[in-house]
Tab-separated table of C-alpha atoms and ligand atoms in Angstrom:
chain	number	residue	atom	x	y	z
A	400	MET	CA	-40.253	66.339	-88.520
A	401	SER	CA	-40.315	66.375	-84.745
A	402	GLY	CA	-43.073	65.386	-82.381
A	403	VAL	CA	-45.370	67.882	-80.701
A	404	PHE	CA	-46.822	67.346	-77.248
A	405	ILE	CA	-50.104	69.159	-76.550
A	406	THR	CA	-52.102	68.803	-73.331
A	407	LEU	CA	-55.603	70.002	-72.483
A	408	GLU	CA	-56.441	71.018	-68.955
A	409	GLY	CA	-59.384	72.431	-67.070
A	410	GLY	CA	-62.044	71.503	-64.589
A	411	ASP	CA	-64.535	68.686	-65.059
A	412	GLY	CA	-67.158	69.749	-67.602
A	413	ALA	CA	-64.972	72.356	-69.360
A	414	GLY	CA	-65.221	70.633	-72.759
A	415	LYS	CA	-61.779	69.063	-73.135
A	416	THR	CA	-63.126	66.051	-74.973
A	417	THR	CA	-64.929	68.147	-77.589
A	418	GLN	CA	-61.857	70.278	-78.205
A	419	SER	CA	-59.503	67.280	-78.341
A	420	THR	CA	-61.706	65.748	-80.999
A	421	LEU	CA	-61.797	68.929	-83.097
A	422	LEU	CA	-58.041	69.386	-82.760
A	423	GLU	CA	-57.350	65.791	-83.706
A	424	GLU	CA	-59.494	66.136	-86.845
A	425	TRP	CA	-57.721	69.321	-87.886
A	426	LEU	CA	-54.229	67.925	-87.253
A	427	THR	CA	-55.047	64.805	-89.236
A	428	ALA	CA	-56.263	66.997	-92.109
A	429	GLN	CA	-52.866	68.762	-91.932
A	430	GLY	CA	-51.262	65.391	-92.639
A	431	ARG	CA	-49.969	64.736	-89.111
A	432	VAL	CA	-50.188	61.433	-87.308
A	433	VAL	CA	-52.047	62.047	-84.050
A	434	VAL	CA	-52.010	60.033	-80.851
A	435	ARG	CA	-55.015	60.926	-78.791
A	436	THR	CA	-54.668	59.906	-75.193
A	437	ARG	CA	-55.521	60.795	-71.615
A	438	GLU	CA	-54.595	60.605	-67.951
A	439	PRO	CA	-55.488	58.764	-65.927
A	440	GLY	CA	-55.889	55.736	-68.153
A	441	GLY	CA	-53.829	55.996	-71.347
A	442	THR	CA	-52.325	52.490	-70.967
A	443	ASP	CA	-53.571	49.067	-69.795
A	444	PHE	CA	-51.860	49.671	-66.464
A	445	GLY	CA	-53.357	53.170	-66.403
A	446	THR	CA	-56.850	51.826	-66.982
A	447	GLU	CA	-56.491	49.753	-63.827
A	448	VAL	CA	-55.144	52.736	-61.876
A	449	ARG	CA	-57.975	54.893	-63.214
A	450	GLU	CA	-60.504	52.446	-61.875
A	451	ILE	CA	-58.974	52.634	-58.396
A	452	VAL	CA	-58.466	56.346	-58.262
A	453	LEU	CA	-61.851	57.346	-59.653
A	454	HIS	CA	-64.104	54.617	-58.337
A	455	SER	CA	-62.586	53.032	-55.247
A	456	ARG	CA	-65.210	53.045	-52.515
A	457	GLY	CA	-62.869	53.261	-49.542
A	458	PHE	CA	-61.090	56.403	-48.377
A	459	ILE	CA	-57.867	57.142	-50.249
A	460	THR	CA	-55.433	59.471	-48.504
A	461	PRO	CA	-54.373	62.565	-50.473
A	462	ARG	CA	-50.778	61.325	-50.717
A	463	ALA	CA	-51.848	57.896	-51.916
A	464	GLU	CA	-54.078	59.565	-54.506
A	465	ALA	CA	-51.177	61.761	-55.679
A	466	LEU	CA	-48.932	58.693	-56.031
A	467	LEU	CA	-51.557	56.805	-58.021
A	468	TYR	CA	-51.840	59.627	-60.562
A	469	ALA	CA	-48.040	59.843	-60.688
A	470	ALA	CA	-47.726	56.080	-61.266
A	471	ASP	CA	-50.229	56.227	-64.123
A	472	ARG	CA	-48.283	59.166	-65.565
A	473	ALA	CA	-44.876	57.462	-65.366
A	474	GLN	CA	-46.128	54.387	-67.229
A	475	HIS	CA	-48.034	56.441	-69.799
A	476	ILE	CA	-45.205	58.791	-70.717
A	477	ALA	CA	-42.550	56.077	-70.872
A	478	THR	CA	-44.496	53.527	-72.894
A	479	LYS	CA	-46.812	55.587	-75.070
A	480	VAL	CA	-46.118	59.328	-75.228
A	481	ARG	CA	-42.321	59.459	-75.557
A	482	PRO	CA	-42.219	56.767	-78.238
A	483	ALA	CA	-44.876	58.662	-80.250
A	484	LEU	CA	-42.956	61.938	-79.950
A	485	GLU	CA	-39.780	60.148	-81.051
A	486	ARG	CA	-41.632	58.959	-84.138
A	487	GLY	CA	-42.507	62.602	-84.919
A	488	GLU	CA	-46.190	62.274	-84.085
A	489	VAL	CA	-48.470	64.808	-82.430
A	490	VAL	CA	-49.738	63.756	-79.011
A	491	VAL	CA	-53.047	65.310	-77.969
A	492	GLN	CA	-53.575	64.453	-74.338
A	493	ASP	CA	-56.451	65.119	-71.961
A	494	ARG	CA	-54.869	66.119	-68.628
A	495	TYR	CA	-51.273	65.947	-67.438
A	496	LEU	CA	-49.157	67.132	-64.535
A	497	ASP	CA	-50.969	70.462	-64.220
A	498	SER	CA	-54.069	68.458	-63.216
A	499	SER	CA	-52.104	66.949	-60.350
A	500	VAL	CA	-50.856	70.344	-59.200
A	501	ALA	CA	-54.400	71.750	-59.354
A	502	TYR	CA	-56.396	68.775	-57.975
A	503	GLN	CA	-53.954	67.183	-55.528
A	504	GLY	CA	-52.118	70.425	-54.722
A	505	ALA	CA	-54.849	73.041	-54.438
A	506	GLY	CA	-57.843	70.676	-54.227
A	507	ARG	CA	-56.442	68.250	-51.639
A	508	VAL	CA	-54.136	70.927	-50.222
A	509	LEU	CA	-50.838	69.120	-50.618
A	510	ASP	CA	-47.721	71.162	-51.351
A	511	ALA	CA	-48.033	72.250	-54.983
A	512	GLU	CA	-44.281	72.363	-55.557
A	513	GLU	CA	-43.838	68.835	-54.175
A	514	ILE	CA	-46.636	67.550	-56.399
A	515	ARG	CA	-45.033	69.126	-59.444
A	516	GLU	CA	-41.628	67.662	-58.528
A	517	LEU	CA	-43.192	64.228	-58.025
A	518	SER	CA	-44.712	64.341	-61.500
A	519	LEU	CA	-41.541	65.658	-63.105
A	520	TRP	CA	-39.619	62.810	-61.503
A	521	ALA	CA	-42.197	60.337	-62.799
A	522	VAL	CA	-41.836	61.570	-66.382
A	523	GLU	CA	-38.118	62.405	-66.403
A	524	ASP	CA	-38.911	66.107	-66.847
A	525	LEU	CA	-41.051	65.966	-69.970
A	526	LEU	CA	-43.120	69.156	-70.299
A	527	PRO	CA	-45.675	69.797	-73.061
A	528	ASP	CA	-44.931	72.132	-75.963
A	529	LEU	CA	-48.359	73.632	-75.407
A	530	THR	CA	-50.978	73.353	-72.678
A	531	ILE	CA	-54.492	74.523	-73.475
A	532	LEU	CA	-56.419	75.586	-70.390
A	533	LEU	CA	-60.195	75.538	-70.884
A	534	ASP	CA	-61.248	77.925	-68.186
A	535	LEU	CA	-64.807	77.755	-66.912
A	536	ASP	CA	-66.552	79.083	-63.837
A	537	GLU	CA	-67.114	76.088	-61.529
A	538	THR	CA	-70.856	76.745	-61.279
A	539	ALA	CA	-71.237	76.591	-65.056
A	540	ALA	CA	-69.067	73.479	-65.134
A	541	ARG	CA	-71.242	71.817	-62.506
A	542	ALA	CA	-74.377	72.617	-64.511
A	543	ARG	CA	-72.840	70.900	-67.553
A	544	LEU	CA	-71.958	67.806	-65.504
A	545	ASP	CA	-75.470	67.713	-64.036
A	546	SER	CA	-77.066	67.867	-67.462
A	547	ALA	CA	-74.788	65.065	-68.751
A	548	ASP	CA	-76.687	62.745	-66.404
A	549	LYS	CA	-73.678	60.513	-65.606
A	550	PRO	CA	-72.839	59.381	-62.068
A	551	PHE	CA	-70.038	61.527	-60.578
A	552	ASP	CA	-66.609	60.009	-59.995
A	553	ARG	CA	-64.691	60.611	-56.733
A	554	LEU	CA	-63.243	63.928	-57.852
A	555	GLU	CA	-66.349	65.248	-59.542
A	556	ALA	CA	-68.304	64.542	-56.383
A	557	GLU	CA	-66.221	67.086	-54.442
A	558	LYS	CA	-67.891	70.318	-53.358
A	559	GLY	CA	-68.020	73.588	-55.273
A	560	GLU	CA	-65.333	75.112	-53.105
A	561	PHE	CA	-62.905	72.308	-54.044
A	562	HIS	CA	-63.535	73.028	-57.730
A	563	ALA	CA	-63.120	76.769	-57.175
A	564	ARG	CA	-59.644	76.106	-55.714
A	565	VAL	CA	-58.821	73.850	-58.656
A	566	ARG	CA	-59.846	76.529	-61.130
A	567	ALA	CA	-57.796	79.228	-59.377
A	568	ALA	CA	-54.792	76.904	-59.312
A	569	PHE	CA	-55.004	76.250	-63.071
A	570	LEU	CA	-55.152	79.994	-63.753
A	571	ALA	CA	-52.144	80.610	-61.496
A	572	LEU	CA	-50.182	77.901	-63.330
A	573	ALA	CA	-50.993	79.520	-66.676
A	574	GLU	CA	-49.866	82.881	-65.385
A	575	ARG	CA	-46.594	81.399	-64.200
A	576	GLU	CA	-45.761	79.837	-67.572
A	577	PRO	CA	-47.356	82.037	-70.253
A	578	ALA	CA	-45.105	80.636	-72.980
A	579	ARG	CA	-46.449	77.109	-72.432
A	580	PHE	CA	-50.124	77.939	-71.801
A	581	LEU	CA	-53.010	79.106	-73.923
A	582	VAL	CA	-56.003	80.084	-71.778
A	583	VAL	CA	-59.379	80.011	-73.510
A	584	ASP	CA	-62.809	80.946	-72.242
A	585	ALA	CA	-64.620	77.604	-72.192
A	586	ALA	CA	-68.008	79.356	-72.154
A	587	ALA	CA	-67.457	80.484	-75.778
A	588	ASP	CA	-68.925	78.387	-78.570
A	589	PRO	CA	-66.884	75.292	-79.473
A	590	GLU	CA	-65.996	76.463	-82.997
A	591	THR	CA	-64.608	79.790	-81.712
A	592	ILE	CA	-62.522	77.955	-79.132
A	593	ALA	CA	-61.268	75.484	-81.743
A	594	ALA	CA	-60.218	78.343	-84.033
A	595	SER	CA	-58.138	80.016	-81.332
A	596	ILE	CA	-56.511	76.687	-80.514
A	597	ARG	CA	-55.615	76.103	-84.187
A	598	THR	CA	-54.033	79.571	-84.394
A	599	ARG	CA	-51.772	78.731	-81.478
A	600	VAL	CA	-50.962	75.196	-82.633
A	601	ALA	CA	-50.139	76.022	-86.276
A	602	PRO	CA	-46.650	77.484	-85.611
A	603	LEU	CA	-45.716	74.381	-83.601
A	604	LEU	CA	-46.190	72.173	-86.662
B	1374	TYD	P1	-61.115	62.909	-66.588
B	1374	TYD	O1	-60.548	61.758	-67.329
B	1374	TYD	O2	-60.984	64.260	-67.184
B	1374	TYD	O3	-62.622	62.609	-66.190
B	1374	TYD	P2	-63.842	62.300	-67.172
B	1374	TYD	O4	-63.407	61.247	-68.133
B	1374	TYD	O5	-64.884	61.860	-66.208
B	1374	TYD	O6	-64.139	63.616	-67.825
B	1374	TYD	O7	-60.372	62.991	-65.187
B	1374	TYD	C1	-60.686	62.193	-64.159
B	1374	TYD	C2	-60.558	62.928	-62.852
B	1374	TYD	O8	-59.247	62.807	-62.323
B	1374	TYD	C3	-60.864	64.412	-62.917
B	1374	TYD	O9	-61.838	64.716	-61.944
B	1374	TYD	C4	-59.572	65.076	-62.548
B	1374	TYD	C5	-58.830	64.039	-61.796
B	1374	TYD	N1	-57.361	64.123	-61.886
B	1374	TYD	C6	-56.626	64.448	-60.748
B	1374	TYD	O10	-57.195	64.708	-59.688
B	1374	TYD	N2	-55.265	64.469	-60.826
B	1374	TYD	C7	-54.577	64.170	-61.976
B	1374	TYD	O11	-53.330	64.200	-62.008
B	1374	TYD	C8	-55.364	63.841	-63.151
B	1374	TYD	C9	-54.670	63.498	-64.419
B	1374	TYD	C10	-56.751	63.832	-63.052
């Protein structure tokens, strides 16, 4: 039995957490051992980086921000994700390198190819078996975040136009690698979304 690496991507408020939970439950019912994790913050080191990158009060330059996400990623993949995959487990991860390409590349307007290369270097070229993109119009996403009544982090606090660029970048990434991506309409009801995810995941098991 070999490990399976699944990532969930999408804008803030797209429902990644709900879908990760449903997928984890289903995989566990299929008899698989699941490691549920996220970036930034999947390790102790990552939790400290997450605090800086999401909540630091001072200005962080775009390149420094990109390096912080990459540092979190390097530590996370080396110490948690690769070992789990080597044990034959299924890793269900909220956000991965596509988030960096979309947020730091398109959002912060750094060179998307350089951001991707930086991440690939950090993780020694590990790509997911499947990436689920929960696609949602940024206005609808913002309404969900508003109704959640939580203070915004540094990225969430960016303007609508930033999130529109992020969304377009995710869709372009999915178009470029159709074999790796499943794009789902995040405005659909959660059970419908979960069913289409299960259909795509089943052959990977
Ligand atoms: P997330 O954990 O999804 O936020 P929350 O727990 O509040 O739902 O992600 C935190 C933020 O970090 C999110 O706005 C996207 C951003 N991010 C990047 O900008 N680049 C990255 O490489 C990653 C992984 C996340």
